[in-house]
Amino acid sequence: MKALTFQYNIPQYLLTGLLDRQWPGVLFTRLAPVRMREIPEPELPGDEWVKIRPRISGLCGSDIAIVACHESLTMQPFASNPFVMGHEVCGDIVQAGPAVSGFEPGDRVTVMPMLGCAPRGIEEPCVYCASGRPQLCVNTTMGALPPGLFVGATAGVPGFLSEMGIAHVSQLYKVPDGVSDEAACLTDPFSNGLHMAFQNPIEPGETLMVIGCGVMGLATIAALKAVHPDARVLAVEIDPFHSERALGLGAEAVIKPPMDKEFYRKVADLTDAKVFTPLLTQPLLIGGVDRVFDTVGSTETIDMSLRVLTNAGWYNMLGIGEPKKIDWTPVWLKELTLRGVYGYQVEEQAPGREHDFAVALRLHAEGKVDLSDMVTHVFKLDEWPRALEVALHKGKYRAVKIAFRP
Ligand SMILES: [Zn+2]
Ligand SMILES: [Zn+2]
């Protein structure tokens, strides 16, 4: 079968990551670790596993970081290669192992990709998995599978940017009738947004700011508005097409960088804050936004976030860029809270203590949210080079989510 595969050695990875900015074409050469390859269909690794034929599979921002060799090498101990990429899927079960209950061939499902204790066959789950938080599992290098945090980033569980993938029964969620394949395949980024919406103790009347309106930013705006309809959401985005999408999902205003005096003045006007302008640095707001959700994570966006947050505000880090020197002064001056956000979990705050995946599918089934039209570009696996070109130039192609119908 065809599969988008990652196979590398460290020098090759470093060289590709260095060259790609000057010479994007390097990603299509034999130097690049990611290529469409012909490989055998996966086997079920155990009785509790199913085979899934993808209907549609999304290309995630994290996948693009792997393709371009920009993912931090800090992640290296928690991965194993070669692997088949792809963790965002809506597909049909075509085979179920003998110990699978509750699911059968023909079921349309999506997959919660985290590979915690259950898929690893670890009988005494760690404290995080036991409380429904497999994204924090401490055993991701142990058990029956090779190292890997999630499906599509480990040699053990081939991903869904392929003609056939697999999943453990504990990872499956049935897609309700009436929910589109596209919406189901967006459950991963939308659940990430829901996780933040539940984990931040947001009070009525708060002003929230989402930085970056790519897939993660838009999914976060949708999630914040779904869980806290009264919250004001301001967005920060430069691209006009993505700004329009943010407004469509309920953002009250979209503010454009550059983060200069004008920018701080606009945020202050929208939040009734006071602007203070130090002699040699960017301005600082007292008053301002209650929480920032930064999907970019660059030096500029982190610095700007700390400056616009109100006293005792929260900075949520979703995206991770390559930040350099940060002036942390506002963190102590304003007693800010910095919070990392990764994945999704069972949410104590959700009605019925649901997993974010269940909430995402339910909100779609109830017609309260529809993210289907975020899938703007769909390709065949053979069209991989074209898909990557669009993914790397989303503004130019008016693209949000790029997906494949294998
Ligand atoms: Zn993803
Ligand atoms: Zn665990």
Tab-separated table of N, CA and C in Angstrom, residues 30-96:
chain	number	residue	atom	x	y	z
A	30	ARG	N	15.746	13.156	-2.378
A	30	ARG	CA	15.994	11.927	-1.631
A	30	ARG	C	16.670	12.199	-0.286
A	31	LEU	N	17.121	13.457	-0.063
A	31	LEU	CA	17.693	13.824	1.233
A	31	LEU	C	16.589	13.901	2.303
A	32	ALA	N	15.392	14.329	1.880
A	32	ALA	CA	14.307	14.558	2.842
A	32	ALA	C	13.859	13.232	3.470
A	33	PRO	N	13.662	13.214	4.812
A	33	PRO	CA	13.268	11.977	5.481
A	33	PRO	C	11.844	11.525	5.142
A	34	VAL	N	10.976	12.469	4.726
A	34	VAL	CA	9.582	12.085	4.461
A	34	VAL	C	9.367	11.850	2.972
A	35	ARG	N	8.860	10.668	2.640
A	35	ARG	CA	8.553	10.345	1.242
A	35	ARG	C	7.337	9.428	1.183
A	36	MET	N	6.636	9.476	0.042
A	36	MET	CA	5.562	8.501	-0.187
A	36	MET	C	6.256	7.204	-0.597
A	37	ARG	N	6.032	6.148	0.188
A	37	ARG	CA	6.688	4.876	-0.115
A	37	ARG	C	5.637	3.779	-0.238
A	38	GLU	N	6.022	2.706	-0.903
A	38	GLU	CA	5.155	1.519	-1.027
A	38	GLU	C	5.574	0.547	0.085
A	39	ILE	N	4.637	0.205	0.991
A	39	ILE	CA	4.988	-0.698	2.112
A	39	ILE	C	3.882	-1.741	2.292
A	40	PRO	N	4.146	-2.830	3.029
A	40	PRO	CA	3.090	-3.829	3.249
A	40	PRO	C	1.987	-3.283	4.160
A	41	GLU	N	0.766	-3.803	4.016
A	41	GLU	CA	-0.334	-3.406	4.898
A	41	GLU	C	-0.013	-3.793	6.343
A	42	PRO	N	-0.428	-2.969	7.332
A	42	PRO	CA	-0.109	-3.318	8.721
A	42	PRO	C	-0.878	-4.551	9.200
A	43	GLU	N	-0.290	-5.288	10.139
A	43	GLU	CA	-0.967	-6.413	10.807
A	43	GLU	C	-1.515	-5.909	12.143
A	44	LEU	N	-2.520	-6.586	12.693
A	44	LEU	CA	-3.003	-6.236	14.028
A	44	LEU	C	-1.954	-6.671	15.051
A	45	PRO	N	-1.493	-5.750	15.927
A	45	PRO	CA	-0.462	-6.129	16.901
A	45	PRO	C	-1.002	-6.918	18.092
A	46	GLY	N	-2.328	-7.033	18.228
A	46	GLY	CA	-2.892	-7.779	19.357
A	46	GLY	C	-4.385	-7.963	19.152
A	47	ASP	N	-5.011	-8.719	20.088
A	47	ASP	CA	-6.445	-9.056	19.947
A	47	ASP	C	-7.371	-7.862	20.166
A	48	GLU	N	-6.850	-6.780	20.797
A	48	GLU	CA	-7.719	-5.629	21.111
A	48	GLU	C	-7.586	-4.515	20.068
A	49	TRP	N	-7.062	-4.857	18.897
A	49	TRP	CA	-6.796	-3.841	17.875
A	49	TRP	C	-7.730	-3.994	16.676
A	50	VAL	N	-7.919	-2.887	15.937
A	50	VAL	CA	-8.719	-2.921	14.705
A	50	VAL	C	-7.904	-2.329	13.549
A	51	LYS	N	-8.290	-2.754	12.335
A	51	LYS	CA	-7.736	-2.142	11.119
A	51	LYS	C	-8.741	-1.116	10.614
A	52	ILE	N	-8.247	0.023	10.186
A	52	ILE	CA	-9.133	1.109	9.738
A	52	ILE	C	-8.707	1.571	8.346
A	53	ARG	N	-9.676	1.585	7.411
A	53	ARG	CA	-9.392	2.157	6.091
A	53	ARG	C	-9.822	3.629	6.122
A	54	PRO	N	-8.861	4.548	5.990
A	54	PRO	CA	-9.212	5.973	6.076
A	54	PRO	C	-10.168	6.396	4.952
A	55	ARG	N	-11.194	7.170	5.317
A	55	ARG	CA	-11.997	7.887	4.308
A	55	ARG	C	-11.304	9.212	4.018
A	56	ILE	N	-10.884	9.865	5.097
A	56	ILE	CA	-10.186	11.139	4.957
A	56	ILE	C	-9.188	11.270	6.105
A	57	SER	N	-7.997	11.778	5.806
A	57	SER	CA	-6.948	11.937	6.829
A	57	SER	C	-6.383	13.348	6.738
A	58	GLY	N	-6.258	13.999	7.884
A	58	GLY	CA	-5.754	15.378	7.904
A	58	GLY	C	-4.245	15.439	8.028
A	59	LEU	N	-3.691	16.501	7.444
A	59	LEU	CA	-2.262	16.793	7.596
A	59	LEU	C	-2.169	17.837	8.705
A	60	CYS	N	-1.510	17.477	9.824
A	60	CYS	CA	-1.476	18.337	11.016
A	60	CYS	C	-0.270	19.272	10.950
A	61	GLY	N	-0.336	20.386	11.691
A	61	GLY	CA	0.815	21.273	11.812
A	61	GLY	C	2.044	20.521	12.316
A	62	SER	N	1.822	19.581	13.247
A	62	SER	CA	2.963	18.815	13.778
A	62	SER	C	3.555	17.919	12.685
A	63	ASP	N	2.713	17.421	11.772
A	63	ASP	CA	3.227	16.627	10.640
A	63	ASP	C	4.124	17.500	9.761
A	64	ILE	N	3.683	18.738	9.529
A	64	ILE	CA	4.450	19.617	8.647
A	64	ILE	C	5.807	19.942	9.291
A	65	ALA	N	5.826	20.095	10.639
A	65	ALA	CA	7.096	20.334	11.346
A	65	ALA	C	8.032	19.132	11.181
A	66	ILE	N	7.460	17.933	11.149
A	66	ILE	CA	8.285	16.726	10.963
A	66	ILE	C	8.809	16.682	9.526
A	67	VAL	N	7.931	16.974	8.554
A	67	VAL	CA	8.339	16.959	7.144
A	67	VAL	C	9.500	17.934	6.918
A	68	ALA	N	9.377	19.145	7.510
A	68	ALA	CA	10.388	20.181	7.291
A	68	ALA	C	11.581	20.023	8.232
A	69	CYS	N	11.548	18.989	9.094
A	69	CYS	CA	12.644	18.712	10.035
A	69	CYS	C	12.847	19.877	11.004
A	70	HIS	N	11.757	20.481	11.470
A	70	HIS	CA	11.836	21.565	12.443
A	70	HIS	C	11.368	21.138	13.823
A	71	GLU	N	10.856	19.907	13.948
A	71	GLU	CA	10.429	19.440	15.275
A	71	GLU	C	11.669	19.362	16.165
A	72	SER	N	11.537	19.816	17.416
A	72	SER	CA	12.690	19.844	18.325
A	72	SER	C	13.238	18.443	18.567
A	73	LEU	N	14.572	18.334	18.613
A	73	LEU	CA	15.193	17.025	18.886
A	73	LEU	C	14.979	16.587	20.333
A	74	THR	N	14.468	17.489	21.186
A	74	THR	CA	14.092	17.093	22.540
A	74	THR	C	13.066	15.960	22.506
A	75	MET	N	12.296	15.890	21.419
A	75	MET	CA	11.238	14.888	21.296
A	75	MET	C	11.793	13.517	20.900
A	76	GLN	N	13.077	13.484	20.513
A	76	GLN	CA	13.626	12.272	19.904
A	76	GLN	C	13.512	11.001	20.767
A	77	PRO	N	13.751	11.062	22.098
A	77	PRO	CA	13.631	9.824	22.889
A	77	PRO	C	12.215	9.262	22.908
A	78	PHE	N	11.230	10.091	22.557
A	78	PHE	CA	9.836	9.674	22.656
A	78	PHE	C	9.265	9.275	21.305
A	79	ALA	N	10.138	8.997	20.335
A	79	ALA	CA	9.686	8.564	19.020
A	79	ALA	C	10.542	7.384	18.586
A	80	SER	N	10.110	6.705	17.555
A	80	SER	CA	10.903	5.625	16.975
A	80	SER	C	10.597	5.615	15.491
A	81	ASN	N	11.575	5.284	14.670
A	81	ASN	CA	11.339	5.330	13.235
A	81	ASN	C	11.932	4.096	12.560
A	82	PRO	N	11.555	3.750	11.337
A	82	PRO	CA	10.670	4.522	10.449
A	82	PRO	C	9.209	4.453	10.913
A	83	PHE	N	8.448	5.470	10.515
A	83	PHE	CA	7.017	5.402	10.813
A	83	PHE	C	6.182	5.969	9.679
A	84	VAL	N	4.907	5.542	9.670
A	84	VAL	CA	3.920	6.097	8.738
A	84	VAL	C	3.242	7.248	9.451
A	85	MET	N	3.132	8.401	8.796
A	85	MET	CA	2.599	9.595	9.437
A	85	MET	C	1.070	9.620	9.440
A	86	GLY	N	0.515	10.532	10.243
A	86	GLY	CA	-0.923	10.801	10.207
A	86	GLY	C	-1.670	10.338	11.447
A	87	HIS	N	-2.280	11.291	12.186
A	87	HIS	CA	-3.045	10.928	13.392
A	87	HIS	C	-4.446	11.528	13.375
A	88	GLU	N	-4.835	12.174	12.257
A	88	GLU	CA	-6.172	12.780	12.196
A	88	GLU	C	-6.957	12.019	11.145
A	89	VAL	N	-8.006	11.301	11.540
A	89	VAL	CA	-8.649	10.406	10.583
A	89	VAL	C	-10.136	10.259	10.837
A	90	CYS	N	-10.871	10.041	9.757
A	90	CYS	CA	-12.205	9.450	9.838
A	90	CYS	C	-12.163	8.265	8.878
A	91	GLY	N	-12.483	7.081	9.371
A	91	GLY	CA	-12.379	5.905	8.510
A	91	GLY	C	-13.323	4.804	8.938
A	92	ASP	N	-13.292	3.706	8.175
A	92	ASP	CA	-14.165	2.563	8.457
A	92	ASP	C	-13.344	1.411	9.011
A	93	ILE	N	-13.864	0.781	10.072
A	93	ILE	CA	-13.220	-0.439	10.581
A	93	ILE	C	-13.421	-1.534	9.541
A	94	VAL	N	-12.317	-2.195	9.143
A	94	VAL	CA	-12.447	-3.288	8.168
A	94	VAL	C	-12.126	-4.635	8.804
A	95	GLN	N	-11.487	-4.618	9.982
A	95	GLN	CA	-11.187	-5.876	10.668
A	95	GLN	C	-11.066	-5.576	12.149
A	96	ALA	N	-11.654	-6.442	13.004
A	96	ALA	CA	-11.564	-6.245	14.448
A	96	ALA	C	-10.983	-7.500	15.083
